């Protein structure tokens, strides 16, 4: 997919995706608390116009288009919106989000990824590229481990990576500095994997592909990262309420 979602919108959609259950064969409506929505979007919980802000954020997400490039041997590009409808219950401080039905054949196929990826790891990431590259790493991790066991490299085509990240510039040095290095630092510091890369193929001075490693950290380190993130989020919330 290609999308231009903001950092907070990415976090919200990843949270919704993580609600997809392995047994789901359809896309039901997903319910979350207003508090969780506020936390993910960075809104001011003390605002006197809280629900006005909530509606504004939802409208911006609902109107954000995404392009899905089908991998069925054609060059067809289908454009659609993330959200079909939203119901807000101010009395219960909860909202119910229904995704665009067009997403069904794609998201149901990805349910294994989103039900095994803990989106808490993305909560403190400051770069949209970090979130997208982490998401890509988790989707490729199983393949990487199989290739590693067979002594084969996992290779990412650079044009594919530009496409996945909606990166429009073409300069390798800028992409490495602005996207890859920032993502590598945040992923390796805050998540359950260690991500690394190196140039795999070049044509003259032009980089064509990267060799990528996606190694899991041990369970204790992964849990320590989760605990640290949750602690930081709680402290931020306490400070905001003070």
PDB file of C-alpha atoms in Angstrom:
ATOM      1  CA  UNK A   1       0.000   0.000   0.000  1.00  0.00           C
ATOM      2  CA  UNK A   2       0.878   3.643  -0.401  1.00  0.00           C
ATOM      3  CA  UNK A   3      -0.464   6.136   2.073  1.00  0.00           C
ATOM      4  CA  UNK A   4       0.221   9.622   3.365  1.00  0.00           C
ATOM      5  CA  UNK A   5      -1.213   9.235   6.851  1.00  0.00           C
ATOM      6  CA  UNK A   6       0.150  11.318   9.683  1.00  0.00           C
ATOM      7  CA  UNK A   7       2.027   9.685  12.535  1.00  0.00           C
ATOM      8  CA  UNK A   8      -1.019   9.642  14.825  1.00  0.00           C
ATOM      9  CA  UNK A   9      -3.267   8.332  12.031  1.00  0.00           C
ATOM     10  CA  UNK A  10      -0.817   5.493  11.377  1.00  0.00           C
ATOM     11  CA  UNK A  11      -0.876   4.555  15.057  1.00  0.00           C
ATOM     12  CA  UNK A  12      -4.668   4.554  15.107  1.00  0.00           C
ATOM     13  CA  UNK A  13      -4.969   2.362  12.007  1.00  0.00           C
ATOM     14  CA  UNK A  14      -2.362  -0.085  13.321  1.00  0.00           C
ATOM     15  CA  UNK A  15      -4.343  -0.298  16.567  1.00  0.00           C
ATOM     16  CA  UNK A  16      -7.506  -1.098  14.606  1.00  0.00           C
ATOM     17  CA  UNK A  17      -5.660  -3.647  12.449  1.00  0.00           C
ATOM     18  CA  UNK A  18      -4.382  -5.359  15.608  1.00  0.00           C
ATOM     19  CA  UNK A  19      -8.015  -6.033  16.581  1.00  0.00           C
ATOM     20  CA  UNK A  20      -8.426  -8.360  13.595  1.00  0.00           C
ATOM     21  CA  UNK A  21      -8.762 -11.855  14.994  1.00  0.00           C
ATOM     22  CA  UNK A  22      -7.133 -14.883  13.353  1.00  0.00           C
ATOM     23  CA  UNK A  23     -10.554 -16.487  12.860  1.00  0.00           C
ATOM     24  CA  UNK A  24     -12.049 -13.400  11.168  1.00  0.00           C
ATOM     25  CA  UNK A  25     -13.241 -13.972   7.617  1.00  0.00           C
ATOM     26  CA  UNK A  26     -14.931 -10.600   7.412  1.00  0.00           C
ATOM     27  CA  UNK A  27     -14.260  -7.108   8.692  1.00  0.00           C
ATOM     28  CA  UNK A  28     -16.578  -6.383  11.621  1.00  0.00           C
ATOM     29  CA  UNK A  29     -16.850  -2.994  13.308  1.00  0.00           C
ATOM     30  CA  UNK A  30     -14.128  -2.214  15.832  1.00  0.00           C
ATOM     31  CA  UNK A  31     -14.820  -0.478  19.133  1.00  0.00           C
ATOM     32  CA  UNK A  32     -12.321   1.546  21.138  1.00  0.00           C
ATOM     33  CA  UNK A  33     -12.473   4.015  23.984  1.00  0.00           C
ATOM     34  CA  UNK A  34     -12.275   7.752  23.437  1.00  0.00           C
ATOM     35  CA  UNK A  35      -9.352   7.704  25.897  1.00  0.00           C
ATOM     36  CA  UNK A  36      -7.374   5.318  23.659  1.00  0.00           C
ATOM     37  CA  UNK A  37      -8.197   7.468  20.637  1.00  0.00           C
ATOM     38  CA  UNK A  38      -6.986  10.604  22.434  1.00  0.00           C
ATOM     39  CA  UNK A  39      -3.787   8.856  23.531  1.00  0.00           C
ATOM     40  CA  UNK A  40      -2.940   7.691  20.013  1.00  0.00           C
ATOM     41  CA  UNK A  41      -3.719  10.982  18.300  1.00  0.00           C
ATOM     42  CA  UNK A  42      -1.999  13.199  20.864  1.00  0.00           C
ATOM     43  CA  UNK A  43      -5.109  15.283  21.572  1.00  0.00           C
ATOM     44  CA  UNK A  44      -5.526  17.466  24.665  1.00  0.00           C
ATOM     45  CA  UNK A  45      -7.874  15.519  26.999  1.00  0.00           C
ATOM     46  CA  UNK A  46      -8.670  18.701  28.949  1.00  0.00           C
ATOM     47  CA  UNK A  47      -9.989  20.596  25.960  1.00  0.00           C
ATOM     48  CA  UNK A  48     -13.472  21.976  26.447  1.00  0.00           C
ATOM     49  CA  UNK A  49     -14.198  21.037  22.838  1.00  0.00           C
ATOM     50  CA  UNK A  50     -13.013  17.458  23.187  1.00  0.00           C
ATOM     51  CA  UNK A  51     -15.628  15.739  21.030  1.00  0.00           C
ATOM     52  CA  UNK A  52     -15.340  18.475  18.410  1.00  0.00           C
ATOM     53  CA  UNK A  53     -11.620  17.613  18.185  1.00  0.00           C
ATOM     54  CA  UNK A  54     -12.441  13.891  18.022  1.00  0.00           C
ATOM     55  CA  UNK A  55     -14.854  14.436  15.122  1.00  0.00           C
ATOM     56  CA  UNK A  56     -12.318  16.625  13.302  1.00  0.00           C
ATOM     57  CA  UNK A  57      -9.610  13.953  13.634  1.00  0.00           C
ATOM     58  CA  UNK A  58     -11.983  11.247  12.419  1.00  0.00           C
ATOM     59  CA  UNK A  59     -13.042  13.365   9.436  1.00  0.00           C
ATOM     60  CA  UNK A  60      -9.406  13.932   8.454  1.00  0.00           C
ATOM     61  CA  UNK A  61      -8.693  10.206   8.615  1.00  0.00           C
ATOM     62  CA  UNK A  62     -11.899   9.320   6.767  1.00  0.00           C
ATOM     63  CA  UNK A  63     -10.971  11.735   3.976  1.00  0.00           C
ATOM     64  CA  UNK A  64      -7.385  10.543   3.645  1.00  0.00           C
ATOM     65  CA  UNK A  65      -7.130   8.490   0.451  1.00  0.00           C
ATOM     66  CA  UNK A  66      -4.914   5.450   0.119  1.00  0.00           C
ATOM     67  CA  UNK A  67      -3.708   3.672  -2.999  1.00  0.00           C
ATOM     68  CA  UNK A  68      -3.473  -0.110  -3.033  1.00  0.00           C
ATOM     69  CA  UNK A  69      -1.354  -1.539  -5.812  1.00  0.00           C
ATOM     70  CA  UNK A  70      -2.595  -5.016  -6.608  1.00  0.00           C
ATOM     71  CA  UNK A  71      -0.025  -7.785  -7.011  1.00  0.00           C
ATOM     72  CA  UNK A  72      -1.989  -9.813  -9.503  1.00  0.00           C
ATOM     73  CA  UNK A  73       0.199  -9.259 -12.543  1.00  0.00           C
ATOM     74  CA  UNK A  74      -1.563  -6.078 -13.596  1.00  0.00           C
ATOM     75  CA  UNK A  75      -0.765  -2.394 -13.136  1.00  0.00           C
ATOM     76  CA  UNK A  76      -4.241  -1.621 -11.789  1.00  0.00           C
ATOM     77  CA  UNK A  77      -4.308   0.846  -8.884  1.00  0.00           C
ATOM     78  CA  UNK A  78      -7.413   1.045  -6.718  1.00  0.00           C
ATOM     79  CA  UNK A  79      -8.045   4.119  -4.584  1.00  0.00           C
ATOM     80  CA  UNK A  80     -10.360   4.023  -1.596  1.00  0.00           C
ATOM     81  CA  UNK A  81     -10.817   5.435   1.897  1.00  0.00           C
ATOM     82  CA  UNK A  82      -9.895   3.847   5.199  1.00  0.00           C
ATOM     83  CA  UNK A  83     -13.177   4.350   7.033  1.00  0.00           C
ATOM     84  CA  UNK A  84     -16.745   3.607   5.986  1.00  0.00           C
ATOM     85  CA  UNK A  85     -18.494   5.024   9.046  1.00  0.00           C
ATOM     86  CA  UNK A  86     -17.962   5.934  12.690  1.00  0.00           C
ATOM     87  CA  UNK A  87     -20.406   5.951  15.615  1.00  0.00           C
ATOM     88  CA  UNK A  88     -19.461   7.961  18.723  1.00  0.00           C
ATOM     89  CA  UNK A  89     -21.185   7.276  22.049  1.00  0.00           C
ATOM     90  CA  UNK A  90     -20.361  10.296  24.198  1.00  0.00           C
ATOM     91  CA  UNK A  91     -22.197   8.850  27.189  1.00  0.00           C
ATOM     92  CA  UNK A  92     -20.003   5.728  27.271  1.00  0.00           C
ATOM     93  CA  UNK A  93     -16.939   7.588  25.928  1.00  0.00           C
ATOM     94  CA  UNK A  94     -16.506   4.976  23.193  1.00  0.00           C
ATOM     95  CA  UNK A  95     -16.467   4.917  19.406  1.00  0.00           C
ATOM     96  CA  UNK A  96     -17.162   2.219  16.848  1.00  0.00           C
ATOM     97  CA  UNK A  97     -15.257   2.325  13.571  1.00  0.00           C
ATOM     98  CA  UNK A  98     -16.304   0.428  10.452  1.00  0.00           C
ATOM     99  CA  UNK A  99     -13.644   0.073   7.774  1.00  0.00           C
ATOM    100  CA  UNK A 100     -14.234   0.518   4.063  1.00  0.00           C
ATOM    101  CA  UNK A 101     -15.445  -2.873   2.718  1.00  0.00           C
ATOM    102  CA  UNK A 102     -12.949  -2.527  -0.152  1.00  0.00           C
ATOM    103  CA  UNK A 103     -10.218  -3.277   2.412  1.00  0.00           C
ATOM    104  CA  UNK A 104     -11.631  -6.720   3.188  1.00  0.00           C
ATOM    105  CA  UNK A 105      -9.662  -8.898   0.728  1.00  0.00           C
ATOM    106  CA  UNK A 106      -6.437  -7.179   1.720  1.00  0.00           C
ATOM    107  CA  UNK A 107      -6.704  -6.876   5.490  1.00  0.00           C
ATOM    108  CA  UNK A 108      -8.106 -10.327   6.098  1.00  0.00           C
ATOM    109  CA  UNK A 109      -5.070 -11.721   4.270  1.00  0.00           C
ATOM    110  CA  UNK A 110      -2.843  -9.690   6.585  1.00  0.00           C
ATOM    111  CA  UNK A 111      -4.576 -10.761   9.799  1.00  0.00           C
ATOM    112  CA  UNK A 112      -1.645 -13.002  10.784  1.00  0.00           C
ATOM    113  CA  UNK A 113       0.686  -9.999  10.712  1.00  0.00           C
ATOM    114  CA  UNK A 114      -1.565  -7.646  12.629  1.00  0.00           C
ATOM    115  CA  UNK A 115      -2.537 -10.162  15.294  1.00  0.00           C
ATOM    116  CA  UNK A 116       1.116 -11.035  16.016  1.00  0.00           C
ATOM    117  CA  UNK A 117       2.518  -7.494  15.891  1.00  0.00           C
ATOM    118  CA  UNK A 118       2.217  -5.572  19.154  1.00  0.00           C
ATOM    119  CA  UNK A 119       1.484  -1.998  18.069  1.00  0.00           C
ATOM    120  CA  UNK A 120       2.606  -0.719  21.475  1.00  0.00           C
ATOM    121  CA  UNK A 121       6.133  -0.765  20.063  1.00  0.00           C
ATOM    122  CA  UNK A 122       5.171   2.039  17.675  1.00  0.00           C
ATOM    123  CA  UNK A 123       3.665   4.344  20.316  1.00  0.00           C
ATOM    124  CA  UNK A 124       6.807   6.421  20.911  1.00  0.00           C
ATOM    125  CA  UNK A 125       8.144   6.389  17.363  1.00  0.00           C
ATOM    126  CA  UNK A 126       8.626   9.906  16.010  1.00  0.00           C
ATOM    127  CA  UNK A 127       8.954   9.077  12.326  1.00  0.00           C
ATOM    128  CA  UNK A 128       6.237   7.800  10.005  1.00  0.00           C
ATOM    129  CA  UNK A 129       9.001   5.939   8.157  1.00  0.00           C
ATOM    130  CA  UNK A 130       9.904   4.082  11.353  1.00  0.00           C
ATOM    131  CA  UNK A 131       6.356   2.787  11.735  1.00  0.00           C
ATOM    132  CA  UNK A 132       6.065   1.730   8.099  1.00  0.00           C
ATOM    133  CA  UNK A 133       9.492   0.045   8.040  1.00  0.00           C
ATOM    134  CA  UNK A 134       8.710  -1.752  11.322  1.00  0.00           C
ATOM    135  CA  UNK A 135       5.445  -2.941   9.790  1.00  0.00           C
ATOM    136  CA  UNK A 136       7.325  -4.151   6.701  1.00  0.00           C
ATOM    137  CA  UNK A 137       9.913  -5.899   8.865  1.00  0.00           C
ATOM    138  CA  UNK A 138       7.226  -7.798  10.754  1.00  0.00           C
ATOM    139  CA  UNK A 139       5.550  -8.835   7.503  1.00  0.00           C
ATOM    140  CA  UNK A 140       8.878 -10.123   6.133  1.00  0.00           C
ATOM    141  CA  UNK A 141      10.303 -11.582   9.340  1.00  0.00           C
ATOM    142  CA  UNK A 142       9.076 -15.130   8.816  1.00  0.00           C
ATOM    143  CA  UNK A 143      10.466 -15.184   5.265  1.00  0.00           C
ATOM    144  CA  UNK A 144      13.748 -13.691   6.479  1.00  0.00           C
ATOM    145  CA  UNK A 145      14.198 -16.402   9.115  1.00  0.00           C
ATOM    146  CA  UNK A 146      13.491 -19.140   6.559  1.00  0.00           C
ATOM    147  CA  UNK A 147      16.014 -17.635   4.144  1.00  0.00           C
ATOM    148  CA  UNK A 148      18.550 -17.181   6.931  1.00  0.00           C
ATOM    149  CA  UNK A 149      18.250 -20.875   7.864  1.00  0.00           C
ATOM    150  CA  UNK A 150      18.837 -21.764   4.198  1.00  0.00           C
ATOM    151  CA  UNK A 151      21.829 -19.419   3.936  1.00  0.00           C
ATOM    152  CA  UNK A 152      20.004 -17.049   1.579  1.00  0.00           C
ATOM    153  CA  UNK A 153      19.726 -13.251   1.828  1.00  0.00           C
ATOM    154  CA  UNK A 154      16.501 -11.260   2.092  1.00  0.00           C
ATOM    155  CA  UNK A 155      16.645  -8.564  -0.566  1.00  0.00           C
ATOM    156  CA  UNK A 156      14.435  -5.481  -0.784  1.00  0.00           C
ATOM    157  CA  UNK A 157      14.188  -3.707  -4.116  1.00  0.00           C
ATOM    158  CA  UNK A 158      14.736  -0.006  -3.491  1.00  0.00           C
ATOM    159  CA  UNK A 159      11.996   1.113  -5.876  1.00  0.00           C
ATOM    160  CA  UNK A 160       9.571  -1.167  -3.993  1.00  0.00           C
ATOM    161  CA  UNK A 161      10.659   0.403  -0.730  1.00  0.00           C
ATOM    162  CA  UNK A 162      10.155   3.924  -2.100  1.00  0.00           C
ATOM    163  CA  UNK A 163       6.681   2.871  -3.216  1.00  0.00           C
ATOM    164  CA  UNK A 164       5.753   1.305   0.118  1.00  0.00           C
ATOM    165  CA  UNK A 165       6.887   4.385   2.031  1.00  0.00           C
ATOM    166  CA  UNK A 166       5.400   6.914  -0.411  1.00  0.00           C
ATOM    167  CA  UNK A 167       8.900   8.367  -0.730  1.00  0.00           C
ATOM    168  CA  UNK A 168       8.991  10.669  -3.745  1.00  0.00           C
ATOM    169  CA  UNK A 169      12.598  11.871  -3.804  1.00  0.00           C
ATOM    170  CA  UNK A 170      15.155   9.787  -5.643  1.00  0.00           C
ATOM    171  CA  UNK A 171      18.381  10.583  -3.831  1.00  0.00           C
ATOM    172  CA  UNK A 172      19.803   7.581  -2.001  1.00  0.00           C
ATOM    173  CA  UNK A 173      21.823   9.580   0.544  1.00  0.00           C
ATOM    174  CA  UNK A 174      18.731  11.537   1.640  1.00  0.00           C
ATOM    175  CA  UNK A 175      16.580   8.403   1.834  1.00  0.00           C
ATOM    176  CA  UNK A 176      19.210   6.661   3.912  1.00  0.00           C
ATOM    177  CA  UNK A 177      19.516   9.615   6.298  1.00  0.00           C
ATOM    178  CA  UNK A 178      15.859  10.643   6.561  1.00  0.00           C
ATOM    179  CA  UNK A 179      14.159   7.237   6.463  1.00  0.00           C
ATOM    180  CA  UNK A 180      16.398   4.211   6.937  1.00  0.00           C
ATOM    181  CA  UNK A 181      18.755   5.455   9.638  1.00  0.00           C
ATOM    182  CA  UNK A 182      15.958   7.006  11.704  1.00  0.00           C
ATOM    183  CA  UNK A 183      13.904   3.826  11.383  1.00  0.00           C
ATOM    184  CA  UNK A 184      16.851   1.628  12.262  1.00  0.00           C
ATOM    185  CA  UNK A 185      17.593   3.645  15.414  1.00  0.00           C
ATOM    186  CA  UNK A 186      13.981   3.668  16.629  1.00  0.00           C
ATOM    187  CA  UNK A 187      13.235   0.037  15.748  1.00  0.00           C
ATOM    188  CA  UNK A 188      16.408  -1.296  17.361  1.00  0.00           C
ATOM    189  CA  UNK A 189      15.933   0.797  20.508  1.00  0.00           C
ATOM    190  CA  UNK A 190      12.208   0.335  21.084  1.00  0.00           C
ATOM    191  CA  UNK A 191      10.909  -2.923  19.583  1.00  0.00           C
ATOM    192  CA  UNK A 192      11.145  -6.716  19.544  1.00  0.00           C
ATOM    193  CA  UNK A 193      13.489  -6.905  16.534  1.00  0.00           C
ATOM    194  CA  UNK A 194      16.907  -5.740  15.364  1.00  0.00           C
ATOM    195  CA  UNK A 195      16.744  -4.277  11.860  1.00  0.00           C
ATOM    196  CA  UNK A 196      19.808  -3.789   9.704  1.00  0.00           C
ATOM    197  CA  UNK A 197      20.548  -3.295   6.024  1.00  0.00           C
ATOM    198  CA  UNK A 198      23.340  -2.855   3.514  1.00  0.00           C
ATOM    199  CA  UNK A 199      23.591  -2.095  -0.180  1.00  0.00           C
ATOM    200  CA  UNK A 200      23.124  -5.302  -2.165  1.00  0.00           C
ATOM    201  CA  UNK A 201      23.092  -4.215  -5.803  1.00  0.00           C
ATOM    202  CA  UNK A 202      24.203  -1.066  -7.600  1.00  0.00           C
ATOM    203  CA  UNK A 203      24.254   0.115 -11.186  1.00  0.00           C
ATOM    204  CA  UNK A 204      27.056   2.611 -11.427  1.00  0.00           C
ATOM    205  CA  UNK A 205      26.421   4.940  -8.490  1.00  0.00           C
ATOM    206  CA  UNK A 206      22.709   4.125  -8.318  1.00  0.00           C
ATOM    207  CA  UNK A 207      21.578   1.827  -5.505  1.00  0.00           C
ATOM    208  CA  UNK A 208      19.081  -0.763  -6.765  1.00  0.00           C
ATOM    209  CA  UNK A 209      18.488  -3.054  -3.790  1.00  0.00           C
ATOM    210  CA  UNK A 210      19.311  -3.717  -0.143  1.00  0.00           C
ATOM    211  CA  UNK A 211      20.069  -6.846   1.815  1.00  0.00           C
ATOM    212  CA  UNK A 212      18.037  -6.781   5.027  1.00  0.00           C
ATOM    213  CA  UNK A 213      18.270  -8.566   8.371  1.00  0.00           C
ATOM    214  CA  UNK A 214      15.339  -8.784  10.820  1.00  0.00           C
ATOM    215  CA  UNK A 215      16.475 -10.681  13.902  1.00  0.00           C
ATOM    216  CA  UNK A 216      14.246 -11.079  16.970  1.00  0.00           C
ATOM    217  CA  UNK A 217      15.510  -9.873  20.329  1.00  0.00           C
ATOM    218  CA  UNK A 218      15.158 -12.224  23.273  1.00  0.00           C
ATOM    219  CA  UNK A 219      11.875 -12.284  25.184  1.00  0.00           C
ATOM    220  CA  UNK A 220      13.280 -10.447  28.200  1.00  0.00           C
ATOM    221  CA  UNK A 221      14.546  -7.546  26.074  1.00  0.00           C
ATOM    222  CA  UNK A 222      11.274  -7.353  24.153  1.00  0.00           C
ATOM    223  CA  UNK A 223       9.276  -7.225  27.400  1.00  0.00           C
ATOM    224  CA  UNK A 224      11.638  -4.615  28.854  1.00  0.00           C
ATOM    225  CA  UNK A 225      11.031  -2.409  25.822  1.00  0.00           C
ATOM    226  CA  UNK A 226       7.259  -2.818  26.204  1.00  0.00           C
ATOM    227  CA  UNK A 227       7.440  -1.977  29.908  1.00  0.00           C
ATOM    228  CA  UNK A 228       9.537   1.102  29.181  1.00  0.00           C
ATOM    229  CA  UNK A 229       7.099   2.344  26.529  1.00  0.00           C
ATOM    230  CA  UNK A 230       4.053   1.786  28.749  1.00  0.00           C
ATOM    231  CA  UNK A 231       5.781   3.564  31.637  1.00  0.00           C
ATOM    232  CA  UNK A 232       6.659   6.564  29.456  1.00  0.00           C
ATOM    233  CA  UNK A 233       3.101   6.770  28.100  1.00  0.00           C
ATOM    234  CA  UNK A 234       1.664   6.659  31.641  1.00  0.00           C
ATOM    235  CA  UNK A 235       4.008   9.430  32.816  1.00  0.00           C
ATOM    236  CA  UNK A 236       3.026  11.591  29.861  1.00  0.00           C
ATOM    237  CA  UNK A 237      -0.644  11.066  30.666  1.00  0.00           C
ATOM    238  CA  UNK A 238      -0.114  11.913  34.340  1.00  0.00           C
ATOM    239  CA  UNK A 239       1.790  15.070  33.415  1.00  0.00           C
ATOM    240  CA  UNK A 240      -0.931  16.062  30.952  1.00  0.00           C
ATOM    241  CA  UNK A 241      -3.629  15.622  33.594  1.00  0.00           C
ATOM    242  CA  UNK A 242      -1.713  17.580  36.256  1.00  0.00           C
TER     243      UNK A 242
END
